[in-house]
Amino acid sequence: MASKQQMEKMMERQNYRNLWHTDLMHAISADCPYCCFATFCAPCASYMLRKRALYNDMSRYVCCGGYMPCSGHCGESHCPAFCLGTEVCLCFSNSVASTRFMLQDEFSIQTTKCDNCIIGFMFCLQQVACIFSCIAMILGIEEIQEASQILSCLSDLVYCSACACMQTQHKVELDKRDGKFGSQPTMVVPPTQQMSRVDEPVPYGYPPSSHVQDYPAPSYPPPQAYPPSQAYRPPQAYPTPGYPPEAYPPQGYPPQAYPPHGYPTQVYPPQPSPPQTYPPQANPPLPAQPQADR
């Protein structure tokens, strides 16, 4: 399970888009004194860089940065400083690689092709030197033994140089994070914000009133006199002559005889009809018809 997670993490690092502040080819020129220090005292440089990578909080320390199967099972929580010293002395290459992985995961930094070539060449040269040493030990030929020794010295020289450049690269990146280049750090804790009270004239966190310019600003041109003397021309007499007409309302309105004669034709309201007796009287009986003689 651990190896599967590590492989997935390595695949994720290929998708990182940020770059190191300096590559391995220019690490010496970026900080030559520290590169010399990392060459002659590599374990001390690895110890200090790992501590800086953890923001000087050793309670966060895990052996090999949590990238190895032994991570978290070495009693780091009881004595992290001693465990880190043991790691940089006995597992120096793992300590450098772990610090590198931590920085890459924190800042999403990818390794350039040039850096990959240098690191790959270092590993291949070490493998070739190991193979030649085994062949020289088996065959016992003096020429092969001398060649294996030359390859071993060359591989050690490349290894020490590459590790020193990598640690210098890590140190420059940490200096960039901590704002030692004169710019603001890339990751800082935001300041504490407080809500202002009603009785405070200026809310907390705002600049004092002395820094606030008056309104309008001094450079703002003062307004001219109102109304302007030239551009504005008041209208003439109001209302305009000829309005309203002299004879208003016009003659002939309304008609002289209004309402017209004969309107309405009947008296209004109409006279009510006389009421009838209630209940109405019964109809008079019909006259009796004579009956025929039987």
PDB file of C-alpha atoms in Angstrom:
ATOM      1  CA  MET A   1       0.000   0.000   0.000  1.00  0.00           C
ATOM      2  CA  ALA A   2       2.821   2.395   0.873  1.00  0.00           C
ATOM      3  CA  SER A   3       4.609   1.788  -2.441  1.00  0.00           C
ATOM      4  CA  LYS A   4       1.373   2.427  -4.355  1.00  0.00           C
ATOM      5  CA  GLN A   5       0.873   5.740  -2.595  1.00  0.00           C
ATOM      6  CA  GLN A   6       4.470   6.726  -3.311  1.00  0.00           C
ATOM      7  CA  MET A   7       4.036   5.929  -6.995  1.00  0.00           C
ATOM      8  CA  GLU A   8       0.864   8.021  -7.129  1.00  0.00           C
ATOM      9  CA  LYS A   9       2.705  10.870  -5.430  1.00  0.00           C
ATOM     10  CA  MET A  10       5.528  10.660  -7.955  1.00  0.00           C
ATOM     11  CA  MET A  11       2.997  10.827 -10.782  1.00  0.00           C
ATOM     12  CA  GLU A  12       1.445  13.910  -9.209  1.00  0.00           C
ATOM     13  CA  ARG A  13       4.837  15.644  -9.079  1.00  0.00           C
ATOM     14  CA  GLN A  14       5.048  15.406 -12.847  1.00  0.00           C
ATOM     15  CA  ASN A  15       2.017  17.703 -13.086  1.00  0.00           C
ATOM     16  CA  TYR A  16       3.540  20.459 -10.940  1.00  0.00           C
ATOM     17  CA  ARG A  17       3.966  23.773 -12.762  1.00  0.00           C
ATOM     18  CA  ASN A  18       6.253  25.866 -10.537  1.00  0.00           C
ATOM     19  CA  LEU A  19      10.031  25.876 -10.958  1.00  0.00           C
ATOM     20  CA  TRP A  20      12.931  26.096  -8.561  1.00  0.00           C
ATOM     21  CA  HIS A  21      14.283  29.560  -7.979  1.00  0.00           C
ATOM     22  CA  THR A  22      17.616  28.311  -9.285  1.00  0.00           C
ATOM     23  CA  ASP A  23      18.455  25.103 -11.115  1.00  0.00           C
ATOM     24  CA  LEU A  24      21.348  22.773 -10.312  1.00  0.00           C
ATOM     25  CA  MET A  25      23.539  24.247 -13.027  1.00  0.00           C
ATOM     26  CA  HIS A  26      23.407  27.721 -11.457  1.00  0.00           C
ATOM     27  CA  ALA A  27      23.237  26.732  -7.786  1.00  0.00           C
ATOM     28  CA  ILE A  28      26.944  27.460  -7.228  1.00  0.00           C
ATOM     29  CA  SER A  29      26.664  30.972  -8.602  1.00  0.00           C
ATOM     30  CA  ALA A  30      23.446  31.573  -6.645  1.00  0.00           C
ATOM     31  CA  ASP A  31      25.120  30.967  -3.250  1.00  0.00           C
ATOM     32  CA  CYS A  32      28.741  29.878  -3.557  1.00  0.00           C
ATOM     33  CA  PRO A  33      29.648  30.064   0.177  1.00  0.00           C
ATOM     34  CA  TYR A  34      26.757  27.826   1.182  1.00  0.00           C
ATOM     35  CA  CYS A  35      27.582  25.402  -1.624  1.00  0.00           C
ATOM     36  CA  CYS A  36      31.110  25.055  -0.226  1.00  0.00           C
ATOM     37  CA  PHE A  37      29.670  24.570   3.253  1.00  0.00           C
ATOM     38  CA  ALA A  38      27.288  21.866   1.954  1.00  0.00           C
ATOM     39  CA  THR A  39      30.208  20.143   0.220  1.00  0.00           C
ATOM     40  CA  PHE A  40      32.522  19.870   3.256  1.00  0.00           C
ATOM     41  CA  CYS A  41      29.838  19.549   5.949  1.00  0.00           C
ATOM     42  CA  ALA A  42      26.945  17.921   4.140  1.00  0.00           C
ATOM     43  CA  PRO A  43      25.191  16.300   7.188  1.00  0.00           C
ATOM     44  CA  CYS A  44      25.092  19.627   9.063  1.00  0.00           C
ATOM     45  CA  ALA A  45      23.609  21.377   6.050  1.00  0.00           C
ATOM     46  CA  SER A  46      20.994  18.644   5.660  1.00  0.00           C
ATOM     47  CA  TYR A  47      20.058  18.911   9.359  1.00  0.00           C
ATOM     48  CA  MET A  48      19.569  22.676   9.217  1.00  0.00           C
ATOM     49  CA  LEU A  49      17.624  22.583   5.960  1.00  0.00           C
ATOM     50  CA  ARG A  50      15.226  19.947   7.246  1.00  0.00           C
ATOM     51  CA  LYS A  51      14.602  21.989  10.372  1.00  0.00           C
ATOM     52  CA  ARG A  52      13.914  25.107   8.301  1.00  0.00           C
ATOM     53  CA  ALA A  53      11.618  23.135   6.020  1.00  0.00           C
ATOM     54  CA  LEU A  54       9.590  22.228   9.121  1.00  0.00           C
ATOM     55  CA  TYR A  55       9.405  25.938  10.103  1.00  0.00           C
ATOM     56  CA  ASN A  56      11.684  25.142  13.088  1.00  0.00           C
ATOM     57  CA  ASP A  57       8.884  23.044  14.594  1.00  0.00           C
ATOM     58  CA  MET A  58      10.472  19.707  15.423  1.00  0.00           C
ATOM     59  CA  SER A  59       7.163  18.326  16.666  1.00  0.00           C
ATOM     60  CA  ARG A  60       6.274  17.905  12.982  1.00  0.00           C
ATOM     61  CA  TYR A  61       9.358  15.815  12.247  1.00  0.00           C
ATOM     62  CA  VAL A  62       8.905  12.345  10.766  1.00  0.00           C
ATOM     63  CA  CYS A  63      11.785  10.112   9.769  1.00  0.00           C
ATOM     64  CA  CYS A  64      12.682  10.621   6.078  1.00  0.00           C
ATOM     65  CA  GLY A  65       9.749  13.001   5.731  1.00  0.00           C
ATOM     66  CA  GLY A  66       7.230  10.140   5.750  1.00  0.00           C
ATOM     67  CA  TYR A  67       8.419   8.832   2.368  1.00  0.00           C
ATOM     68  CA  MET A  68       9.993   5.613   3.652  1.00  0.00           C
ATOM     69  CA  PRO A  69       8.403   2.481   5.197  1.00  0.00           C
ATOM     70  CA  CYS A  70      10.205   3.149   8.479  1.00  0.00           C
ATOM     71  CA  SER A  71       8.714   6.622   8.793  1.00  0.00           C
ATOM     72  CA  GLY A  72       6.730   7.103  11.975  1.00  0.00           C
ATOM     73  CA  HIS A  73       8.030   3.923  13.618  1.00  0.00           C
ATOM     74  CA  CYS A  74      11.383   5.168  14.925  1.00  0.00           C
ATOM     75  CA  GLY A  75      10.218   7.037  18.027  1.00  0.00           C
ATOM     76  CA  GLU A  76      10.508  10.465  16.407  1.00  0.00           C
ATOM     77  CA  SER A  77       7.921  12.025  18.707  1.00  0.00           C
ATOM     78  CA  HIS A  78      10.038  11.324  21.829  1.00  0.00           C
ATOM     79  CA  CYS A  79      13.345  12.733  20.586  1.00  0.00           C
ATOM     80  CA  PRO A  80      13.007  14.329  17.142  1.00  0.00           C
ATOM     81  CA  ALA A  81      16.363  16.138  17.209  1.00  0.00           C
ATOM     82  CA  PHE A  82      18.296  12.918  17.907  1.00  0.00           C
ATOM     83  CA  CYS A  83      16.357  11.041  15.222  1.00  0.00           C
ATOM     84  CA  LEU A  84      17.055  13.761  12.662  1.00  0.00           C
ATOM     85  CA  GLY A  85      20.771  13.697  13.511  1.00  0.00           C
ATOM     86  CA  THR A  86      20.803   9.929  13.071  1.00  0.00           C
ATOM     87  CA  GLU A  87      18.999  10.225   9.745  1.00  0.00           C
ATOM     88  CA  VAL A  88      21.420  12.761   8.244  1.00  0.00           C
ATOM     89  CA  CYS A  89      24.446  10.724   9.349  1.00  0.00           C
ATOM     90  CA  LEU A  90      23.340   7.185   8.489  1.00  0.00           C
ATOM     91  CA  CYS A  91      20.900   7.894   5.637  1.00  0.00           C
ATOM     92  CA  PHE A  92      22.313  11.059   4.149  1.00  0.00           C
ATOM     93  CA  SER A  93      21.031  10.566   0.620  1.00  0.00           C
ATOM     94  CA  ASN A  94      17.520   9.830   1.901  1.00  0.00           C
ATOM     95  CA  SER A  95      17.598  12.927   4.084  1.00  0.00           C
ATOM     96  CA  VAL A  96      18.460  15.151   1.112  1.00  0.00           C
ATOM     97  CA  ALA A  97      15.836  13.506  -1.090  1.00  0.00           C
ATOM     98  CA  SER A  98      13.161  13.763   1.622  1.00  0.00           C
ATOM     99  CA  THR A  99      13.775  17.479   2.107  1.00  0.00           C
ATOM    100  CA  ARG A 100      13.581  17.920  -1.649  1.00  0.00           C
ATOM    101  CA  PHE A 101      10.249  16.079  -1.848  1.00  0.00           C
ATOM    102  CA  MET A 102       8.841  18.124   1.018  1.00  0.00           C
ATOM    103  CA  LEU A 103       9.630  21.395  -0.746  1.00  0.00           C
ATOM    104  CA  GLN A 104       8.268  20.132  -4.033  1.00  0.00           C
ATOM    105  CA  ASP A 105       4.989  19.047  -2.458  1.00  0.00           C
ATOM    106  CA  GLU A 106       4.635  22.274  -0.487  1.00  0.00           C
ATOM    107  CA  PHE A 107       5.236  24.670  -3.384  1.00  0.00           C
ATOM    108  CA  SER A 108       4.202  22.419  -6.318  1.00  0.00           C
ATOM    109  CA  ILE A 109       7.706  22.566  -7.825  1.00  0.00           C
ATOM    110  CA  GLN A 110       8.640  20.365 -10.718  1.00  0.00           C
ATOM    111  CA  THR A 111      12.137  19.113 -11.482  1.00  0.00           C
ATOM    112  CA  THR A 112      13.444  20.376 -14.807  1.00  0.00           C
ATOM    113  CA  LYS A 113      14.830  18.069 -17.461  1.00  0.00           C
ATOM    114  CA  CYS A 114      18.338  19.369 -16.841  1.00  0.00           C
ATOM    115  CA  ASP A 115      18.105  18.541 -13.144  1.00  0.00           C
ATOM    116  CA  ASN A 116      16.740  15.094 -13.963  1.00  0.00           C
ATOM    117  CA  CYS A 117      19.677  14.460 -16.292  1.00  0.00           C
ATOM    118  CA  ILE A 118      22.207  15.428 -13.621  1.00  0.00           C
ATOM    119  CA  ILE A 119      20.551  13.277 -10.951  1.00  0.00           C
ATOM    120  CA  GLY A 120      20.151  10.364 -13.378  1.00  0.00           C
ATOM    121  CA  PHE A 121      23.787  10.598 -14.461  1.00  0.00           C
ATOM    122  CA  MET A 122      24.844  10.484 -10.799  1.00  0.00           C
ATOM    123  CA  PHE A 123      22.839   7.306 -10.179  1.00  0.00           C
ATOM    124  CA  CYS A 124      24.026   5.602 -13.365  1.00  0.00           C
ATOM    125  CA  LEU A 125      27.668   6.384 -12.625  1.00  0.00           C
ATOM    126  CA  GLN A 126      27.321   4.885  -9.148  1.00  0.00           C
ATOM    127  CA  GLN A 127      25.805   1.723 -10.606  1.00  0.00           C
ATOM    128  CA  VAL A 128      28.564   1.391 -13.187  1.00  0.00           C
ATOM    129  CA  ALA A 129      31.244   1.858 -10.506  1.00  0.00           C
ATOM    130  CA  CYS A 130      29.594  -0.806  -8.355  1.00  0.00           C
ATOM    131  CA  ILE A 131      29.447  -3.263 -11.261  1.00  0.00           C
ATOM    132  CA  PHE A 132      33.131  -2.692 -12.102  1.00  0.00           C
ATOM    133  CA  SER A 133      34.075  -3.219  -8.460  1.00  0.00           C
ATOM    134  CA  CYS A 134      32.262  -6.560  -8.417  1.00  0.00           C
ATOM    135  CA  ILE A 135      33.926  -7.670 -11.668  1.00  0.00           C
ATOM    136  CA  ALA A 136      37.383  -6.621 -10.402  1.00  0.00           C
ATOM    137  CA  MET A 137      36.826  -8.523  -7.163  1.00  0.00           C
ATOM    138  CA  ILE A 138      35.781 -11.675  -9.020  1.00  0.00           C
ATOM    139  CA  LEU A 139      38.431 -11.674 -11.754  1.00  0.00           C
ATOM    140  CA  GLY A 140      41.265 -10.124  -9.772  1.00  0.00           C
ATOM    141  CA  ILE A 141      42.688  -8.370 -12.826  1.00  0.00           C
ATOM    142  CA  GLU A 142      44.758  -5.357 -11.878  1.00  0.00           C
ATOM    143  CA  GLU A 143      43.657  -3.179 -14.814  1.00  0.00           C
ATOM    144  CA  ILE A 144      39.988  -3.743 -14.033  1.00  0.00           C
ATOM    145  CA  GLN A 145      40.602  -2.975 -10.366  1.00  0.00           C
ATOM    146  CA  GLU A 146      42.269   0.311 -11.279  1.00  0.00           C
ATOM    147  CA  ALA A 147      39.372   1.169 -13.603  1.00  0.00           C
ATOM    148  CA  SER A 148      36.857   0.383 -10.882  1.00  0.00           C
ATOM    149  CA  GLN A 149      38.711   2.611  -8.434  1.00  0.00           C
ATOM    150  CA  ILE A 150      38.737   5.477 -10.941  1.00  0.00           C
ATOM    151  CA  LEU A 151      35.013   5.032 -11.545  1.00  0.00           C
ATOM    152  CA  SER A 152      34.348   4.918  -7.806  1.00  0.00           C
ATOM    153  CA  CYS A 153      36.259   8.157  -7.209  1.00  0.00           C
ATOM    154  CA  LEU A 154      34.476   9.803 -10.127  1.00  0.00           C
ATOM    155  CA  SER A 155      31.065   8.651  -8.913  1.00  0.00           C
ATOM    156  CA  ASP A 156      31.807   9.908  -5.390  1.00  0.00           C
ATOM    157  CA  LEU A 157      32.895  13.274  -6.776  1.00  0.00           C
ATOM    158  CA  VAL A 158      29.723  13.608  -8.840  1.00  0.00           C
ATOM    159  CA  TYR A 159      27.618  12.472  -5.886  1.00  0.00           C
ATOM    160  CA  CYS A 160      29.137  15.021  -3.494  1.00  0.00           C
ATOM    161  CA  SER A 161      28.865  17.810  -6.058  1.00  0.00           C
ATOM    162  CA  ALA A 162      25.252  16.997  -6.951  1.00  0.00           C
ATOM    163  CA  CYS A 163      24.193  16.755  -3.296  1.00  0.00           C
ATOM    164  CA  ALA A 164      25.889  20.064  -2.493  1.00  0.00           C
ATOM    165  CA  CYS A 165      24.130  21.744  -5.423  1.00  0.00           C
ATOM    166  CA  MET A 166      20.789  20.234  -4.413  1.00  0.00           C
ATOM    167  CA  GLN A 167      21.157  21.462  -0.842  1.00  0.00           C
ATOM    168  CA  THR A 168      22.123  24.905  -2.126  1.00  0.00           C
ATOM    169  CA  GLN A 169      19.017  24.802  -4.321  1.00  0.00           C
ATOM    170  CA  HIS A 170      16.894  23.937  -1.273  1.00  0.00           C
ATOM    171  CA  LYS A 171      18.472  26.731   0.761  1.00  0.00           C
ATOM    172  CA  VAL A 172      17.757  29.325  -1.937  1.00  0.00           C
ATOM    173  CA  GLU A 173      14.152  28.160  -2.150  1.00  0.00           C
ATOM    174  CA  LEU A 174      13.753  28.444   1.628  1.00  0.00           C
ATOM    175  CA  ASP A 175      15.264  31.932   1.518  1.00  0.00           C
ATOM    176  CA  LYS A 176      12.671  32.840  -1.071  1.00  0.00           C
ATOM    177  CA  ARG A 177       9.897  31.438   1.121  1.00  0.00           C
ATOM    178  CA  ASP A 178      11.128  33.302   4.190  1.00  0.00           C
ATOM    179  CA  GLY A 179      11.386  36.607   2.310  1.00  0.00           C
ATOM    180  CA  LYS A 180      15.164  37.016   2.480  1.00  0.00           C
ATOM    181  CA  PHE A 181      15.362  38.388  -1.061  1.00  0.00           C
ATOM    182  CA  GLY A 182      13.651  41.637  -0.113  1.00  0.00           C
ATOM    183  CA  SER A 183      10.201  40.621  -1.340  1.00  0.00           C
ATOM    184  CA  GLN A 184       7.263  39.483   0.717  1.00  0.00           C
ATOM    185  CA  PRO A 185       7.167  35.787   1.610  1.00  0.00           C
ATOM    186  CA  THR A 186       4.988  33.636  -0.616  1.00  0.00           C
ATOM    187  CA  MET A 187       3.195  31.999   2.308  1.00  0.00           C
ATOM    188  CA  VAL A 188       2.449  34.120   5.364  1.00  0.00           C
ATOM    189  CA  VAL A 189      -0.172  33.986   8.049  1.00  0.00           C
ATOM    190  CA  PRO A 190      -2.742  36.774   7.513  1.00  0.00           C
ATOM    191  CA  PRO A 191      -2.954  39.377  10.295  1.00  0.00           C
ATOM    192  CA  THR A 192      -5.681  39.222  12.897  1.00  0.00           C
ATOM    193  CA  GLN A 193      -8.775  41.161  11.946  1.00  0.00           C
ATOM    194  CA  GLN A 194     -11.142  42.780  14.423  1.00  0.00           C
ATOM    195  CA  MET A 195     -14.565  44.315  14.062  1.00  0.00           C
ATOM    196  CA  SER A 196     -14.828  48.024  14.786  1.00  0.00           C
ATOM    197  CA  ARG A 197     -17.171  49.357  17.448  1.00  0.00           C
ATOM    198  CA  VAL A 198     -19.759  52.061  17.050  1.00  0.00           C
ATOM    199  CA  ASP A 199     -17.937  54.479  19.342  1.00  0.00           C
ATOM    200  CA  GLU A 200     -14.685  54.230  17.381  1.00  0.00           C
ATOM    201  CA  PRO A 201     -14.185  57.081  14.903  1.00  0.00           C
ATOM    202  CA  VAL A 202     -12.029  54.949  12.586  1.00  0.00           C
ATOM    203  CA  PRO A 203     -12.440  51.148  12.265  1.00  0.00           C
ATOM    204  CA  TYR A 204      -9.589  48.957  13.422  1.00  0.00           C
ATOM    205  CA  GLY A 205      -6.999  48.318  10.750  1.00  0.00           C
ATOM    206  CA  TYR A 206      -7.749  51.423   8.669  1.00  0.00           C
ATOM    207  CA  PRO A 207      -5.119  54.122   8.176  1.00  0.00           C
ATOM    208  CA  PRO A 208      -5.383  57.181  10.449  1.00  0.00           C
ATOM    209  CA  SER A 209      -7.237  60.197   9.261  1.00  0.00           C
ATOM    210  CA  SER A 210      -3.986  62.099   8.625  1.00  0.00           C
ATOM    211  CA  HIS A 211      -3.307  59.830   5.652  1.00  0.00           C
ATOM    212  CA  VAL A 212      -6.738  60.366   4.160  1.00  0.00           C
ATOM    213  CA  GLN A 213      -6.855  63.204   1.654  1.00  0.00           C
ATOM    214  CA  ASP A 214      -9.508  65.852   1.868  1.00  0.00           C
ATOM    215  CA  TYR A 215     -12.314  65.840  -0.617  1.00  0.00           C
ATOM    216  CA  PRO A 216     -12.122  67.190  -3.159  1.00  0.00           C
ATOM    217  CA  ALA A 217      -8.407  66.634  -3.727  1.00  0.00           C
ATOM    218  CA  PRO A 218      -6.176  69.747  -4.020  1.00  0.00           C
ATOM    219  CA  SER A 219      -5.545  68.975  -7.682  1.00  0.00           C
ATOM    220  CA  TYR A 220      -9.256  69.046  -8.397  1.00  0.00           C
ATOM    221  CA  PRO A 221     -10.171  72.362 -10.118  1.00  0.00           C
ATOM    222  CA  PRO A 222     -12.573  74.487  -8.072  1.00  0.00           C
ATOM    223  CA  PRO A 223     -16.026  74.939  -9.609  1.00  0.00           C
ATOM    224  CA  GLN A 224     -16.789  78.199 -11.392  1.00  0.00           C
ATOM    225  CA  ALA A 225     -19.453  80.662 -10.425  1.00  0.00           C
ATOM    226  CA  TYR A 226     -23.022  79.539 -10.838  1.00  0.00           C
ATOM    227  CA  PRO A 227     -24.677  80.181 -13.141  1.00  0.00           C
ATOM    228  CA  PRO A 228     -21.714  80.593 -15.511  1.00  0.00           C
ATOM    229  CA  SER A 229     -21.361  84.045 -16.921  1.00  0.00           C
ATOM    230  CA  GLN A 230     -20.887  83.076 -20.580  1.00  0.00           C
ATOM    231  CA  ALA A 231     -22.065  79.558 -21.213  1.00  0.00           C
ATOM    232  CA  TYR A 232     -25.365  79.966 -19.370  1.00  0.00           C
ATOM    233  CA  ARG A 233     -27.982  82.361 -20.748  1.00  0.00           C
ATOM    234  CA  PRO A 234     -31.191  82.607 -18.786  1.00  0.00           C
ATOM    235  CA  PRO A 235     -34.393  82.542 -20.861  1.00  0.00           C
ATOM    236  CA  GLN A 236     -36.335  85.697 -21.604  1.00  0.00           C
ATOM    237  CA  ALA A 237     -39.549  86.731 -19.921  1.00  0.00           C
ATOM    238  CA  TYR A 238     -41.690  83.831 -18.765  1.00  0.00           C
ATOM    239  CA  PRO A 239     -44.283  82.954 -19.892  1.00  0.00           C
ATOM    240  CA  THR A 240     -43.492  83.768 -23.456  1.00  0.00           C
ATOM    241  CA  PRO A 241     -45.440  86.572 -25.110  1.00  0.00           C
ATOM    242  CA  GLY A 242     -48.720  85.554 -26.682  1.00  0.00           C
ATOM    243  CA  TYR A 243     -49.477  82.848 -24.142  1.00  0.00           C
ATOM    244  CA  PRO A 244     -52.190  82.473 -22.896  1.00  0.00           C
ATOM    245  CA  PRO A 245     -54.516  84.072 -25.473  1.00  0.00           C
ATOM    246  CA  GLU A 246     -55.907  87.482 -24.643  1.00  0.00           C
ATOM    247  CA  ALA A 247     -59.569  86.379 -24.521  1.00  0.00           C
ATOM    248  CA  TYR A 248     -59.747  83.163 -22.608  1.00  0.00           C
ATOM    249  CA  PRO A 249     -61.979  81.168 -22.795  1.00  0.00           C
ATOM    250  CA  PRO A 250     -62.730  81.852 -26.430  1.00  0.00           C
ATOM    251  CA  GLN A 251     -65.918  83.588 -27.362  1.00  0.00           C
ATOM    252  CA  GLY A 252     -68.948  81.446 -28.007  1.00  0.00           C
ATOM    253  CA  TYR A 253     -68.020  78.894 -25.372  1.00  0.00           C
ATOM    254  CA  PRO A 254     -70.116  77.603 -23.630  1.00  0.00           C
ATOM    255  CA  PRO A 255     -73.345  78.032 -25.650  1.00  0.00           C
ATOM    256  CA  GLN A 256     -75.598  80.840 -24.462  1.00  0.00           C
ATOM    257  CA  ALA A 257     -78.617  78.600 -23.766  1.00  0.00           C
ATOM    258  CA  TYR A 258     -77.355  75.670 -21.874  1.00  0.00           C
ATOM    259  CA  PRO A 259     -78.853  73.137 -21.472  1.00  0.00           C
ATOM    260  CA  PRO A 260     -80.705  73.344 -24.762  1.00  0.00           C
ATOM    261  CA  HIS A 261     -84.384  74.132 -24.705  1.00  0.00           C
ATOM    262  CA  GLY A 262     -86.677  71.125 -24.339  1.00  0.00           C
ATOM    263  CA  TYR A 263     -84.132  68.973 -22.529  1.00  0.00           C
ATOM    264  CA  PRO A 264     -85.128  66.894 -20.637  1.00  0.00           C
ATOM    265  CA  THR A 265     -88.526  66.262 -22.236  1.00  0.00           C
ATOM    266  CA  GLN A 266     -90.236  64.869 -19.132  1.00  0.00           C
ATOM    267  CA  VAL A 267     -90.234  65.856 -15.562  1.00  0.00           C
ATOM    268  CA  TYR A 268     -87.433  64.238 -13.679  1.00  0.00           C
ATOM    269  CA  PRO A 269     -87.809  62.261 -11.542  1.00  0.00           C
ATOM    270  CA  PRO A 270     -91.048  60.770 -12.946  1.00  0.00           C
ATOM    271  CA  GLN A 271     -94.178  60.880 -10.792  1.00  0.00           C
ATOM    272  CA  PRO A 272     -94.858  57.581  -9.050  1.00  0.00           C
ATOM    273  CA  SER A 273     -97.950  55.674 -10.132  1.00  0.00           C
ATOM    274  CA  PRO A 274    -100.721  55.403  -7.538  1.00  0.00           C
ATOM    275  CA  PRO A 275    -100.420  52.192  -5.564  1.00  0.00           C
ATOM    276  CA  GLN A 276    -103.085  49.583  -5.835  1.00  0.00           C
ATOM    277  CA  THR A 277    -104.956  48.005  -2.918  1.00  0.00           C
ATOM    278  CA  TYR A 278    -103.291  45.039  -1.358  1.00  0.00           C
ATOM    279  CA  PRO A 279    -104.233  42.314  -1.333  1.00  0.00           C
ATOM    280  CA  PRO A 280    -105.902  42.753  -4.665  1.00  0.00           C
ATOM    281  CA  GLN A 281    -109.659  42.285  -4.682  1.00  0.00           C
ATOM    282  CA  ALA A 282    -111.050  39.047  -6.058  1.00  0.00           C
ATOM    283  CA  ASN A 283    -112.436  39.059  -9.504  1.00  0.00           C
ATOM    284  CA  PRO A 284    -116.243  39.439  -9.586  1.00  0.00           C
ATOM    285  CA  PRO A 285    -118.102  36.140  -9.989  1.00  0.00           C
ATOM    286  CA  LEU A 286    -119.337  35.211 -13.342  1.00  0.00           C
ATOM    287  CA  PRO A 287    -123.122  35.414 -13.946  1.00  0.00           C
ATOM    288  CA  ALA A 288    -125.005  32.137 -13.578  1.00  0.00           C
ATOM    289  CA  GLN A 289    -126.065  30.467 -16.741  1.00  0.00           C
ATOM    290  CA  PRO A 290    -129.652  29.206 -17.004  1.00  0.00           C
ATOM    291  CA  GLN A 291    -130.085  25.460 -16.857  1.00  0.00           C
ATOM    292  CA  ALA A 292    -132.183  23.657 -19.390  1.00  0.00           C
ATOM    293  CA  ASP A 293    -135.333  21.854 -18.291  1.00  0.00           C
ATOM    294  CA  ARG A 294    -134.915  18.252 -17.924  1.00  0.00           C
TER     295      ARG A 294
END
